[in-house]
Amino acid sequence: MNELTIFKSSLFLILVLVTVLLNTVCFIVKMTMKGKKVGRFEISDIISVVNMIVHAVIFFGLLLYTVFEPNGSLISEEELLIVMLLSSVLSMLISNTGREDK
Amino acid sequence: MVFNSIAFLIFFPIVLLLYRVIPVKYRWIMLLAASYYFYCSWQADLLYLILFTTVVSYLCSHGIAKTNDPKKKKLYLIIALVASLSVLFFFKYFNFLSENVVNLLKLFALPVSDFSLKLILPVGISFYTFQTLSYVIDVYRGNIEAEKHFGYYALYVSYFPQLVAGPIERPENLIPQLKTDNKFNVADSTVGLKMMMVGFFKKIVIADQLSKYVNAVYNNLGTDADCANGFTVVLATVLFAVQIYCDFSGYTDIAIGCARCMGIKLMQNFNDPYSATNIKTFWRRWHISLTSWFTDYVYIPLGGSRCSKARHYLNIMIVFLLSGIWHGAAWTFILWGVVHGLYQIIGDITSKPRSAMWKKLNVDEKGPFVTWLRRILTFCLVCFAWIMFRANSISDLGKLISTLFTGWGGLSISASLDSMGLSLTGIIITILSIILLKILDEQIETKAVPTEAGKGLSVERANAYVFVCWAIAIAWLILLRNNEASSFIYFQF
């Protein structure tokens, strides 16, 4: 197996790990640094935005690659959907945690 | 123009922009034109039907309002009812009736040939007909005043978000809102867009993805690709329960969201129906606008529950029979309605003995154990009835029911899943989607909506919604690539 094949076969797992890791960091920061600010912005908000940007960059890139290079795609659309659904579930749960109205 | 199309994604922002730019006095013209354009994008040649129903009900309601003679009032009411219902009957039920009459005559060996007309079912006819009926009946009862402005009345009948699949709005709720100067406000727009997003998620990510697994079982009976066995029928039916909920409530969410962006609040149509602990409650949570319509205009006038037990049960059966017929001109729908009627009657008869049984067993009837047991049982009963709803014909229904009870010998679960086209990826997508659906549904139902409307979205929540939008985009891409994007199920009614 060449390096590209290994990368392709493990990309899905890497993305799952990245998603879980990013959302875990968001959750820990939210729980431990509540109300702490860097300048005008809360740390948890900054981490959330970073999470969103990282996901956007990865997914937009992969999606474009998948659409325009369907034969040589790095990951299937179904796998991309799984990672995005996982990310949605985790981030929804995080945003629900500690809400006043719950 | 379906909601889940590029055309609608262009159409809606233009309408919204014009709605905000045009002075309130002339908004109805734009909205009416947009609504008719929306309808014409489906069936331009059948626009005359909606115009006919609108004009007749408008004139009759004015006739009712102008006269003091009860006989004349009744006459106008009958004209309106006959005109609206005959259009509905002709286009929706004529072929069904003629087919059954011919079959019946053939049973008696009478020389008859098959007779049917080439009729296209007008989109949304059952919805707008019921909406006009509720208006005329309410004017007749004196519950509302007849609307003088024809434009606003025509807009009430054809308002595009709810034109083709409801919610079946009431005149006292919608007409005043169409006249109000709904100024732009962030809260309404946030809630509206959020509901639209949830609707798109339900339709594109869940309903359309599940439809291929359901179709594999229900559409291939008796063919080479027939994969029905006990397990696949159960699984396909449970998936259909989720599919139809996501399809229909997804449509409703988008409709409510569209209207909310214009500051108009449409009525709620679903309230977590699969959490119902009995069939009666299920119907208070499923297609609420239709249930309340039948309650107000059929069940209560028949006497409701304030009559003898036998009459009460007959009233229930009539309502559910009509509900079944309303859904479609097929014996499967009629049977579905009858089964739900029977569920309610049996539930009512056994209510006291069941309570006595729990007391005897010393189990708290309102405790979590009994509640969950009831939820599961109600879900199973609803799913069993969905088989009738989804079956393509009575013969298919027979095959499915017999397979459900006898098709369990020597089956392999992995082979069954393969035959349905359900891979490990598909299973994971389905499970994650349903978990997310539950979270999103709870957010709509809990206090989260008004809180968000008041304070604006938190960064975390906005982040989560962005991820959901990504998921919708990817799922849409998959559907477009595989040519699997479909219309909404309730459009056929």
Coordinates of C-alpha atoms in Angstrom, one line a residue:
Chain A
M1 CA 0.0 0.0 0.0
N2 CA 1.3 3.4 -0.9
E3 CA 1.0 6.4 1.4
L4 CA -2.0 7.9 -0.4
T5 CA -4.0 4.6 0.0
I6 CA -3.2 4.5 3.7
F7 CA -4.2 8.1 4.0
K8 CA -7.4 7.5 2.1
S9 CA -8.4 4.5 4.2
S10 CA -7.8 6.2 7.5
L11 CA -9.1 9.7 6.6
F12 CA -12.6 8.9 7.8
L13 CA -11.3 7.8 11.2
I14 CA -9.0 10.9 11.4
L15 CA -12.0 13.1 10.7
V16 CA -14.1 11.4 13.4
L17 CA -11.2 11.8 15.9
V18 CA -10.7 15.5 14.9
T19 CA -14.4 16.1 15.4
V20 CA -14.6 14.4 18.8
L21 CA -11.4 16.1 19.9
L22 CA -12.5 19.6 18.9
N23 CA -15.9 19.2 20.5
T24 CA -14.4 17.8 23.6
V25 CA -12.1 20.8 23.9
C26 CA -15.1 23.1 23.4
F27 CA -17.0 21.2 26.2
I28 CA -14.0 21.3 28.6
V29 CA -13.4 25.0 27.9
K30 CA -17.1 25.8 28.4
M31 CA -17.2 23.9 31.7
T32 CA -13.9 25.2 33.2
M33 CA -13.5 28.7 31.8
K34 CA -17.1 30.0 32.1
G35 CA -17.2 33.7 31.8
K36 CA -13.4 34.1 31.2
K37 CA -12.6 36.6 28.5
V38 CA -9.7 37.4 26.1
G39 CA -10.3 41.0 25.3
R40 CA -14.0 41.4 24.5
F41 CA -14.7 37.8 23.7
E42 CA -15.4 34.8 25.9
I43 CA -12.9 32.0 25.6
S44 CA -15.6 29.4 25.0
D45 CA -17.0 31.5 22.1
I46 CA -13.5 31.7 20.5
I47 CA -13.0 28.0 20.7
S48 CA -16.5 27.4 19.2
V49 CA -15.6 29.7 16.3
V50 CA -12.3 27.9 15.8
N51 CA -14.2 24.6 15.8
M52 CA -16.5 26.0 13.1
I53 CA -13.7 27.3 11.0
V54 CA -11.7 24.1 11.2
H55 CA -14.7 22.1 10.2
A56 CA -15.6 24.5 7.4
V57 CA -12.1 24.4 5.9
I58 CA -11.8 20.6 6.1
F59 CA -15.3 19.9 4.8
F60 CA -15.4 22.6 2.1
G61 CA -12.1 21.3 0.7
L62 CA -13.1 17.6 0.9
L63 CA -16.6 18.4 -0.6
L64 CA -15.1 20.3 -3.5
Y65 CA -12.6 17.5 -4.1
T66 CA -15.3 14.9 -3.9
V67 CA -17.6 16.8 -6.3
F68 CA -14.9 17.6 -8.9
E69 CA -12.8 14.5 -8.5
P70 CA -15.4 11.7 -8.0
N71 CA -13.1 9.0 -9.2
G72 CA -10.2 10.0 -7.1
S73 CA -12.1 11.2 -4.1
L74 CA -10.4 11.0 -0.7
I75 CA -13.6 10.2 1.2
S76 CA -17.1 9.2 0.3
E77 CA -20.0 11.7 0.6
E78 CA -21.7 9.3 3.0
E79 CA -18.7 9.3 5.3
L80 CA -18.6 13.1 5.2
L81 CA -22.2 13.1 6.2
I82 CA -21.5 10.8 9.1
V83 CA -18.8 13.1 10.4
M84 CA -21.0 16.2 10.0
L85 CA -23.9 14.5 11.8
L86 CA -21.6 13.5 14.6
S87 CA -20.3 17.0 14.9
S88 CA -23.9 18.4 14.8
V89 CA -25.0 16.0 17.6
L90 CA -21.9 16.8 19.8
S91 CA -22.2 20.5 19.3
M92 CA -25.9 20.5 20.0
L93 CA -25.4 18.6 23.2
I94 CA -22.6 21.0 24.2
S95 CA -24.7 24.1 23.5
N96 CA -27.6 22.5 25.4
T97 CA -25.4 21.8 28.5
G98 CA -26.0 24.4 31.2
R99 CA -28.6 26.4 29.4
E100 CA -30.8 28.3 31.7
D101 CA -34.0 27.3 29.9
K102 CA -33.4 23.6 30.2
Chain B
M1 CA -41.7 24.0 -7.2
V2 CA -41.0 21.9 -4.1
F3 CA -39.4 23.4 -1.0
N4 CA -36.4 21.2 -1.5
S5 CA -35.5 22.6 -4.9
I6 CA -33.1 25.3 -6.2
A7 CA -36.1 27.1 -7.7
F8 CA -37.6 27.6 -4.2
L9 CA -34.3 28.7 -2.8
I10 CA -34.4 31.5 -5.4
F11 CA -38.1 32.2 -5.2
F12 CA -38.4 32.6 -1.4
P13 CA -35.8 35.3 -0.8
I14 CA -37.2 37.3 -3.7
V15 CA -40.7 37.1 -2.2
L16 CA -39.4 37.9 1.2
L17 CA -37.5 40.9 -0.1
L18 CA -40.6 42.2 -2.0
Y19 CA -42.7 41.6 1.1
R20 CA -40.5 43.9 3.1
V21 CA -40.1 46.6 0.4
I22 CA -43.7 46.9 -0.8
P23 CA -46.1 49.0 1.3
V24 CA -48.4 47.0 3.5
K25 CA -51.5 48.2 1.5
Y26 CA -50.2 46.4 -1.6
R27 CA -48.5 43.4 -0.1
W28 CA -51.5 41.1 -0.7
I29 CA -51.2 41.7 -4.4
M30 CA -47.6 40.5 -4.4
L31 CA -48.3 37.6 -2.1
L32 CA -51.3 36.5 -4.1
A33 CA -49.3 36.7 -7.3
A34 CA -46.5 34.8 -5.7
S35 CA -48.9 32.1 -4.4
Y36 CA -50.5 31.6 -7.8
Y37 CA -47.1 31.5 -9.4
F38 CA -46.1 28.9 -6.8
Y39 CA -49.2 26.8 -7.6
C40 CA -48.7 27.3 -11.4
S41 CA -45.2 25.9 -11.2
W42 CA -46.9 22.7 -10.3
Q43 CA -50.1 22.6 -12.4
A44 CA -50.8 25.8 -14.2
D45 CA -53.7 24.2 -16.1
L46 CA -55.5 23.4 -12.9
L47 CA -55.3 26.9 -11.4
Y48 CA -58.9 27.5 -12.5
L49 CA -60.0 24.9 -9.8
I50 CA -58.6 26.9 -7.0
L51 CA -60.0 30.1 -8.5
F52 CA -63.4 28.4 -8.8
T53 CA -63.4 27.2 -5.2
T54 CA -62.3 30.6 -4.0
V55 CA -64.9 32.6 -6.0
V56 CA -67.8 30.3 -5.1
S57 CA -67.0 30.2 -1.3
Y58 CA -66.4 34.0 -1.3
L59 CA -69.8 34.7 -2.9
C60 CA -71.6 32.2 -0.8
S61 CA -70.1 33.5 2.4
H62 CA -71.3 37.0 1.4
G63 CA -74.7 35.7 0.6
I64 CA -74.8 34.1 4.1
A65 CA -73.6 37.4 5.7
K66 CA -76.1 39.6 3.9
T67 CA -79.3 37.7 4.5
N68 CA -81.2 37.2 7.7
D69 CA -83.3 34.4 6.4
P70 CA -82.1 31.1 7.9
K71 CA -83.3 29.2 4.9
K72 CA -81.3 31.3 2.5
K73 CA -78.3 31.1 4.8
K74 CA -78.6 27.3 4.7
L75 CA -79.0 27.4 0.9
Y76 CA -75.8 29.4 0.4
L77 CA -74.0 27.1 2.8
I78 CA -75.2 24.0 0.8
I79 CA -74.2 25.6 -2.5
A80 CA -70.7 26.3 -1.2
L81 CA -70.3 22.8 0.3
V82 CA -71.6 21.1 -2.8
A83 CA -69.4 23.2 -5.1
S84 CA -66.2 22.6 -3.2
L85 CA -66.8 19.0 -2.4
S86 CA -67.9 18.0 -5.9
V87 CA -64.7 19.4 -7.3
L88 CA -62.8 17.4 -4.7
F89 CA -64.9 14.3 -5.3
F90 CA -64.6 14.4 -9.0
F91 CA -60.9 14.8 -9.2
K92 CA -59.9 12.6 -6.3
Y93 CA -62.6 9.9 -6.0
F94 CA -64.4 9.6 -9.3
N95 CA -62.1 6.9 -10.8
F96 CA -61.9 5.0 -7.5
L97 CA -65.7 4.9 -7.3
S98 CA -66.3 4.0 -10.9
E99 CA -63.7 1.2 -10.6
N100 CA -65.4 -0.2 -7.6
V101 CA -68.9 0.0 -9.1
V102 CA -67.7 -1.8 -12.2
N103 CA -66.0 -4.5 -10.1
L104 CA -69.2 -4.9 -8.0
L105 CA -71.3 -5.2 -11.2
K106 CA -68.9 -7.7 -12.6
L107 CA -69.4 -9.8 -9.4
F108 CA -73.0 -10.2 -10.4
A109 CA -71.9 -11.2 -13.9
L110 CA -73.4 -8.0 -15.4
P111 CA -72.0 -7.0 -18.8
V112 CA -70.0 -3.9 -18.0
S113 CA -66.7 -2.6 -19.3
D114 CA -64.0 -0.7 -17.4
F115 CA -64.6 3.0 -17.2
S116 CA -62.2 5.6 -15.9
L117 CA -61.2 9.1 -16.8
K118 CA -57.7 10.4 -17.3
L119 CA -57.7 12.8 -14.4
I120 CA -54.7 14.4 -12.8
L121 CA -55.1 14.9 -9.1
P122 CA -54.7 18.7 -8.4
V123 CA -52.0 19.3 -5.9
G124 CA -53.2 20.4 -2.5
I125 CA -56.9 20.1 -3.4
S126 CA -57.8 18.4 -0.1
F127 CA -56.0 21.1 1.9
Y128 CA -57.4 24.2 0.2
T129 CA -60.9 22.7 -0.1
F130 CA -61.0 22.1 3.7
Q131 CA -59.7 25.6 4.3
T132 CA -62.6 27.1 2.2
L133 CA -65.1 24.8 3.9
S134 CA -64.0 25.9 7.4
Y135 CA -64.3 29.6 6.3
V136 CA -67.9 29.2 4.9
I137 CA -69.0 27.1 7.9
D138 CA -67.6 29.6 10.4
V139 CA -69.4 32.5 8.6
Y140 CA -72.6 30.4 8.6
R141 CA -72.2 29.7 12.3
G142 CA -71.5 33.4 13.0
N143 CA -68.1 32.6 14.4
I144 CA -66.4 35.1 12.1
E145 CA -67.5 37.9 9.8
A146 CA -67.4 37.4 6.1
E147 CA -64.2 38.9 4.6
K148 CA -65.1 41.8 2.4
H149 CA -61.9 42.1 0.5
F150 CA -61.7 39.4 -2.2
G151 CA -57.9 39.7 -2.5
Y152 CA -57.3 38.9 1.2
Y153 CA -59.8 36.0 1.0
A154 CA -58.1 34.6 -2.1
L155 CA -54.7 34.9 -0.4
Y156 CA -56.1 33.1 2.7
V157 CA -57.1 30.2 0.4
S158 CA -53.8 30.1 -1.6
Y159 CA -51.1 31.5 0.7
F160 CA -48.1 29.6 -0.7
P161 CA -46.3 28.2 2.3
Q162 CA -49.3 26.1 3.3
L163 CA -51.1 25.8 0.0
V164 CA -50.1 22.3 -1.0
A165 CA -49.8 20.4 2.3
G166 CA -51.1 22.5 5.1
P167 CA -51.3 23.2 8.0
I168 CA -55.0 23.6 7.3
E169 CA -55.4 27.2 8.6
R170 CA -58.4 28.7 10.2
P171 CA -59.7 32.1 8.8
E172 CA -59.7 33.8 12.3
N173 CA -56.0 33.0 12.6
L174 CA -54.6 33.7 9.1
I175 CA -56.7 36.5 7.6
P176 CA -56.0 39.1 10.3
Q177 CA -52.3 38.3 10.1
L178 CA -52.3 38.8 6.3
K179 CA -53.6 42.3 6.8
T180 CA -51.3 43.3 9.6
D181 CA -48.2 45.4 9.0
N182 CA -45.7 42.7 10.0
K183 CA -42.6 44.8 10.5
F184 CA -39.2 43.1 10.2
N185 CA -37.9 41.7 13.5
V186 CA -34.9 39.7 14.2
A187 CA -36.7 37.3 16.6
D188 CA -39.3 36.2 14.0
S189 CA -36.7 35.8 11.3
T190 CA -34.3 33.8 13.5
V191 CA -37.1 31.4 14.6
G192 CA -38.4 31.2 11.0
L193 CA -35.0 30.4 9.5
K194 CA -34.3 27.9 12.3
M195 CA -37.6 26.1 11.6
M196 CA -36.9 26.0 7.9
M197 CA -33.5 24.5 8.6
V198 CA -35.0 21.9 10.9
G199 CA -37.6 21.1 8.1
F200 CA -34.9 20.8 5.5
F201 CA -33.0 18.5 7.8
K202 CA -36.0 16.3 8.4
K203 CA -36.8 16.0 4.7
I204 CA -33.4 15.9 3.0
V205 CA -31.2 14.1 5.6
I206 CA -33.8 11.7 7.1
A207 CA -36.9 11.2 5.0
D208 CA -35.3 11.1 1.6
Q209 CA -32.4 8.9 2.9
L210 CA -34.9 6.4 4.5
S211 CA -37.2 6.3 1.5
K212 CA -34.8 4.1 -0.5
Y213 CA -34.8 1.4 2.3
V214 CA -38.6 1.5 2.7
N215 CA -39.2 1.4 -1.1
A216 CA -36.9 -1.6 -1.4
V217 CA -39.4 -3.6 0.7
Y218 CA -42.7 -2.0 -0.2
N219 CA -42.2 -1.4 -4.0
N220 CA -40.7 -4.7 -5.0
L221 CA -43.3 -7.2 -3.7
G222 CA -43.7 -10.1 -6.1
T223 CA -40.8 -9.0 -8.3
D224 CA -37.3 -10.4 -8.7
A225 CA -36.1 -7.8 -6.2
D226 CA -38.6 -8.9 -3.6
C227 CA -36.8 -8.8 -0.2
A228 CA -39.8 -9.0 2.1
N229 CA -39.5 -11.3 5.2
G230 CA -40.6 -10.8 8.8
F231 CA -37.6 -8.8 9.7
T232 CA -37.5 -6.5 6.7
V233 CA -41.2 -5.8 6.9
V234 CA -40.8 -4.7 10.5
L235 CA -37.7 -2.7 9.9
A236 CA -39.1 -1.0 6.7
T237 CA -42.3 -0.2 8.6
V238 CA -40.5 1.4 11.5
L239 CA -38.3 3.3 9.1
F240 CA -41.5 4.4 7.2
A241 CA -42.9 5.7 10.5
V242 CA -39.8 7.9 10.9
Q243 CA -39.8 8.8 7.1
I244 CA -43.4 9.9 7.0
Y245 CA -43.1 11.9 10.2
C246 CA -39.9 13.7 8.9
D247 CA -41.4 14.2 5.5
F248 CA -44.7 15.7 6.6
S249 CA -43.5 17.5 9.7
G250 CA -40.5 18.7 7.7
Y251 CA -42.8 20.2 5.2
T252 CA -44.8 21.8 8.0
D253 CA -41.7 23.2 9.6
I254 CA -40.6 24.8 6.4
A255 CA -44.1 26.2 5.8
I256 CA -44.3 27.6 9.3
G257 CA -40.7 28.9 9.0
C258 CA -41.4 30.7 5.7
A259 CA -44.5 32.3 7.1
R260 CA -42.7 33.3 10.3
C261 CA -40.0 35.1 8.3
M262 CA -42.9 37.3 7.1
G263 CA -44.1 37.7 10.7
I264 CA -47.0 35.4 10.2
K265 CA -47.6 32.6 12.7
L266 CA -49.2 29.5 11.3
M267 CA -50.7 26.9 13.6
Q268 CA -48.6 24.0 15.0
N269 CA -49.2 20.7 13.1
F270 CA -47.1 18.2 15.1
N271 CA -46.1 17.8 18.7
D272 CA -43.8 14.8 19.2
P273 CA -46.5 12.3 18.1
Y274 CA -44.4 9.2 18.7
S275 CA -44.2 10.1 22.4
A276 CA -48.0 9.6 22.7
T277 CA -49.0 7.1 25.4
N278 CA -52.3 6.2 23.6
I279 CA -53.9 6.5 20.2
K280 CA -56.2 9.3 21.3
T281 CA -53.1 11.4 22.3
F282 CA -51.3 10.4 19.1
W283 CA -54.1 12.1 17.1
R284 CA -53.8 15.2 19.3
R285 CA -50.1 15.4 18.3
W286 CA -50.2 14.2 14.6
H287 CA -51.5 16.4 11.9
I288 CA -53.1 18.6 14.5
S289 CA -54.8 21.0 12.0
L290 CA -56.6 18.1 10.3
T291 CA -57.6 16.4 13.6
S292 CA -59.0 19.7 14.9
W293 CA -60.8 20.3 11.6
F294 CA -62.6 17.0 11.8
T295 CA -63.3 17.6 15.5
D296 CA -64.9 21.0 14.9
Y297 CA -66.8 20.4 11.7
V298 CA -67.7 16.6 11.9
Y299 CA -67.2 15.0 15.3
I300 CA -68.9 17.7 17.5
P301 CA -71.8 18.4 15.1
L302 CA -72.4 14.6 15.1
G303 CA -72.8 14.8 18.9
G304 CA -69.2 14.1 19.9
S305 CA -69.0 12.2 23.2
R306 CA -72.1 13.8 24.7
C307 CA -74.4 11.1 23.7
S308 CA -74.8 7.3 24.2
K309 CA -71.7 5.1 24.1
A310 CA -72.8 3.4 20.9
R311 CA -73.4 6.8 19.2
H312 CA -70.1 8.1 20.5
Y313 CA -68.2 5.1 19.0
L314 CA -70.1 5.5 15.7
N315 CA -69.0 9.2 15.7
I316 CA -65.4 8.1 16.1
M317 CA -65.7 5.6 13.3
I318 CA -67.3 8.1 11.0
V319 CA -64.5 10.7 11.7
F320 CA -61.7 8.1 11.1
L321 CA -63.4 6.7 8.0
L322 CA -63.5 10.2 6.6
S323 CA -60.0 10.9 7.6
G324 CA -58.9 7.7 5.8
I325 CA -60.8 8.7 2.7
W326 CA -59.4 12.2 2.9
H327 CA -55.9 10.8 2.6
G328 CA -56.5 9.0 -0.6
A329 CA -58.9 7.2 -2.9
A330 CA -57.8 3.7 -2.1
W331 CA -59.0 0.9 0.1
T332 CA -55.6 0.9 2.0
F333 CA -56.3 4.4 3.2
I334 CA -59.9 3.6 4.2
L335 CA -58.6 0.5 6.1
W336 CA -56.0 2.6 7.8
G337 CA -58.7 5.1 9.0
V338 CA -61.0 2.2 10.2
V339 CA -58.1 0.6 12.1
H340 CA -57.3 3.9 13.9
G341 CA -61.0 4.3 14.7
L342 CA -61.1 0.8 16.1
Y343 CA -57.9 1.5 18.1
Q344 CA -59.7 4.4 19.8
I345 CA -62.8 2.5 20.5
I346 CA -61.0 -0.5 22.0
G347 CA -58.8 1.9 23.9
D348 CA -61.8 3.6 25.4
I349 CA -63.6 0.3 26.3
T350 CA -60.5 -1.2 27.9
S351 CA -59.4 1.9 29.7
K352 CA -61.1 1.1 33.0
P353 CA -60.1 -2.6 33.1
R354 CA -56.5 -1.6 32.4
S355 CA -56.5 0.9 35.2
A356 CA -57.9 -1.8 37.6
M357 CA -55.2 -4.2 36.4
W358 CA -52.4 -1.8 37.3
K359 CA -54.0 -1.1 40.6
K360 CA -54.2 -4.8 41.3
L361 CA -50.6 -5.3 40.4
N362 CA -49.7 -2.4 42.7
V363 CA -47.9 -0.5 39.8
D364 CA -48.1 3.2 39.6
E365 CA -50.1 3.9 36.4
K366 CA -48.4 7.3 35.9
G367 CA -44.9 6.0 36.7
P368 CA -42.1 5.8 34.1
F369 CA -42.5 2.0 33.6
V370 CA -46.2 2.1 32.5
T371 CA -45.7 5.4 30.6
W372 CA -42.8 3.8 28.5
L373 CA -44.8 0.6 28.1
R374 CA -47.7 2.6 26.7
R375 CA -45.5 4.6 24.5
I376 CA -43.9 1.5 23.0
L377 CA -47.3 -0.2 22.6
T378 CA -48.8 2.9 21.0
F379 CA -45.9 3.2 18.6
C380 CA -46.3 -0.5 17.6
L381 CA -50.0 0.0 16.9
V382 CA -49.3 3.1 14.9
C383 CA -46.6 1.3 12.9
F384 CA -49.0 -1.6 12.2
A385 CA -51.5 0.9 10.8
W386 CA -48.7 2.5 8.7
I387 CA -48.4 -0.8 6.8
M388 CA -51.9 -0.2 5.5
F389 CA -51.1 3.4 4.7
R390 CA -47.9 2.6 2.8
A391 CA -49.0 -0.6 1.0
N392 CA -49.4 0.1 -2.7
S393 CA -52.5 -2.0 -3.0
I394 CA -54.8 -4.3 -1.0
S395 CA -53.1 -7.4 -2.5
D396 CA -49.7 -6.0 -1.4
L397 CA -51.1 -5.4 2.0
G398 CA -52.2 -9.0 2.3
K399 CA -48.7 -10.2 1.4
L400 CA -47.1 -7.8 3.8
I401 CA -49.3 -8.8 6.7
S402 CA -48.9 -12.5 6.1
T403 CA -45.1 -12.0 5.7
L404 CA -45.1 -10.1 9.0
F405 CA -46.5 -13.1 10.9
T406 CA -45.1 -16.0 8.9
G407 CA -41.8 -14.8 7.3
W408 CA -39.5 -15.4 10.1
G409 CA -38.1 -18.9 9.2
G410 CA -34.4 -19.2 8.4
L411 CA -33.8 -15.5 7.8
S412 CA -30.4 -13.9 8.0
I413 CA -30.3 -10.4 9.4
S414 CA -27.2 -9.3 7.5
A415 CA -28.6 -10.7 4.3
S416 CA -31.9 -9.0 4.9
L417 CA -30.2 -5.6 5.6
D418 CA -28.1 -6.1 2.4
S419 CA -31.3 -6.8 0.4
M420 CA -32.8 -3.5 1.6
G421 CA -29.6 -1.7 0.6
L422 CA -28.9 -0.8 4.2
S423 CA -25.1 -0.8 4.7
L424 CA -23.2 -0.1 7.9
T425 CA -22.7 3.5 6.7
G426 CA -26.5 3.8 6.1
I427 CA -27.2 2.4 9.6
I428 CA -24.8 4.9 11.3
I429 CA -26.3 7.8 9.3
T430 CA -29.8 6.7 10.2
I431 CA -29.0 6.4 14.0
L432 CA -27.1 9.7 14.1
S433 CA -29.9 11.5 12.2
I434 CA -32.6 10.2 14.5
I435 CA -30.6 11.3 17.6
L436 CA -30.1 14.8 16.0
L437 CA -33.8 14.9 15.1
K438 CA -34.8 14.3 18.7
I439 CA -32.5 17.1 19.9
L440 CA -33.8 19.5 17.2
D441 CA -37.4 18.6 17.8
E442 CA -37.0 19.2 21.6
Q443 CA -35.5 22.6 20.9
I444 CA -38.6 23.6 18.9
E445 CA -40.9 22.3 21.6
T446 CA -39.1 23.6 24.7
K447 CA -38.6 27.1 25.9
A448 CA -35.4 27.3 23.8
V449 CA -37.3 29.1 20.9
P450 CA -38.6 32.1 22.8
T451 CA -35.3 32.4 24.7
E452 CA -33.4 32.4 21.5
A453 CA -35.9 34.8 20.0
G454 CA -35.4 37.2 22.8
K455 CA -31.6 37.0 23.3
G456 CA -30.4 36.0 19.9
L457 CA -28.4 32.8 19.2
S458 CA -25.4 32.0 21.3
V459 CA -22.1 31.4 19.4
E460 CA -22.3 27.7 20.4
R461 CA -25.8 27.3 19.2
A462 CA -25.1 29.1 15.9
N463 CA -22.1 26.8 15.5
A464 CA -24.3 23.7 16.0
Y465 CA -26.7 25.1 13.4
V466 CA -23.9 25.6 10.9
F467 CA -23.0 22.0 11.3
V468 CA -26.6 20.9 10.7
C469 CA -26.6 23.1 7.5
W470 CA -23.5 21.3 6.4
A471 CA -25.1 18.0 7.0
I472 CA -28.1 19.1 4.9
A473 CA -25.9 20.3 2.1
I474 CA -24.0 17.0 2.0
A475 CA -27.2 14.9 2.1
W476 CA -28.6 17.0 -0.7
L477 CA -25.5 16.5 -2.8
I478 CA -25.9 12.7 -2.3
L479 CA -29.6 12.9 -3.3
L480 CA -28.9 15.0 -6.4
R481 CA -26.0 12.8 -7.5
N482 CA -28.1 9.6 -7.2
N483 CA -31.3 11.3 -8.6
E484 CA -33.1 10.4 -5.4
A485 CA -34.6 13.8 -4.4
S486 CA -38.3 13.3 -4.0
S487 CA -41.5 15.3 -3.6
F488 CA -43.3 15.4 -0.2
I489 CA -45.5 12.4 0.5
Y490 CA -48.5 14.6 1.6
F491 CA -48.5 16.4 -1.8
Q492 CA -50.5 13.5 -3.2
F493 CA -53.4 14.1 -0.8

